[in-house]
Amino acid sequence: RSVVGYLKSFCVAGSVAVLQANSCSGFAQLKNGAPSVAKEIRINGAGTQDAKVAYRSMHVDIEEYGVSVPVAMWFPLEKSVANDKVDGATPLTNPKVTYNHDISVRRIGELLAGWKFIPTFAKKSFQLSPTLPYGSVVSGEGLKNNLPSSGPVVYLAHGYLGSRFDLSHLAEELAQQGFICISPEYPESLSASYQRFEGLDRERITSQIVDDLSCKWNIQATARGIVGHSLGCGTVISTGDDSWARVCLAGFTRRFDGTPVPGNVLFLSSMNDGTISFSKFGGKAAIPSDVVQLEETELSELAEIPPRSTVVFDRPDAPNHISFLSEGVNDAMIDFLSPLLPVAEALQIPVLDFDKYKASRDSKATADVVIPLVCNYLRQQML
């Protein structure tokens, strides 16, 4: 199945589908507004470099398929909690945290070219460092009360051949500002951490996470939001109800069938995106009239971001498709996959702007613009 085929299957979806959760989930309460729940996690200096962020590697079990789906979680850490002693030590005794990131050549070949002959051992593991300064992100594994009991929750949906760490730089910043961020590995991930099955899709995984949030992890969401990149934009517009805040990175204001994406959404697109071609959607002229077009040069002066708005990066060095991802993730791809680029180009296999990024190396420059904008928008919509 082609990359465009996958994107169409998610982006041509009809009206937004509300996830159904069982009776122990707090999701049903959110249909009529977020429940009034006092936050038990106190944020120390949220939004400053003094605030600590805890990271935990989690999983959700999809029992009917016998699959355990990896999930990354970032959450704010109160200063007093960070100093709690656990087995004679504090979480800050060894602040070194890394993200275990795998790249599978077999999964890439399977999804881009339909190749099934590549051996499963054709993969490489990377230990990615957080984007925030050393010591700002600590392990949440050994805390006495190792998960927050409540708070605003933001789900992160990676794109085609992405990973749960694609938006880790955004997750770290949001957690510093008081958000709980949850990023699952979907079946189209290049990490290939579990076997793919017919019917085991993004909706099923996201629904399970929404249930586990309250049922297993005992976290009460006071508000919900979702950010997606590329294919993840389809997940954004098909998840939740009107109370959710939504952000689409490398997405467009219309679906592939031309109908406008409804509701309050912040869309970020680029004229230099070679995978989601802006011109194929009709360019700026096709942006619905009720979507406010923001100019990049004026973003720093905005007092408030309109609930339904878009930014189209339009300059010679505008971001490409994967410029929106964290620098560590992109560097890992360059390290491992660069030797395969000439082969892919010779066989005319889509490379999802990997070739452009190899030259631009602009993850950080893109993040300097995108992350403050997204964080401000989510604060306005959720806090």
GROMACS .gro file of C-alpha atoms in nm, residues 2 24 56 66 69 90 93 101 116 179-180 250 266 273 287 337 343 347:
model
   18
    2SER     CA    1   0.144   0.339  -0.100
   24CYS     CA    2  -1.392   0.332   3.466
   56ARG     CA    3   0.865   0.680   3.185
   66GLY     CA    4  -0.150  -1.059   2.219
   69VAL     CA    5   0.241  -0.154   2.248
   90THR     CA    6   1.654   1.045   4.476
   93THR     CA    7   2.100   1.110   4.191
  101HIS     CA    8   1.491   0.411   1.985
  116LYS     CA    9   0.935  -0.893   0.293
  179PHE     CA   10   0.109   1.884   3.075
  180ILE     CA   11   0.113   1.504   3.081
  250ALA     CA   12   0.270   1.890   0.821
  266LEU     CA   13  -0.397   2.472   1.465
  273ASP     CA   14   0.715   1.984   0.217
  287ILE     CA   15  -0.760   2.734   0.295
  337LEU     CA   16   1.996   0.514   0.665
  343VAL     CA   17   1.937   0.279  -0.356
  347LEU     CA   18   1.441   0.250  -0.731
   0.00000   0.00000   0.00000
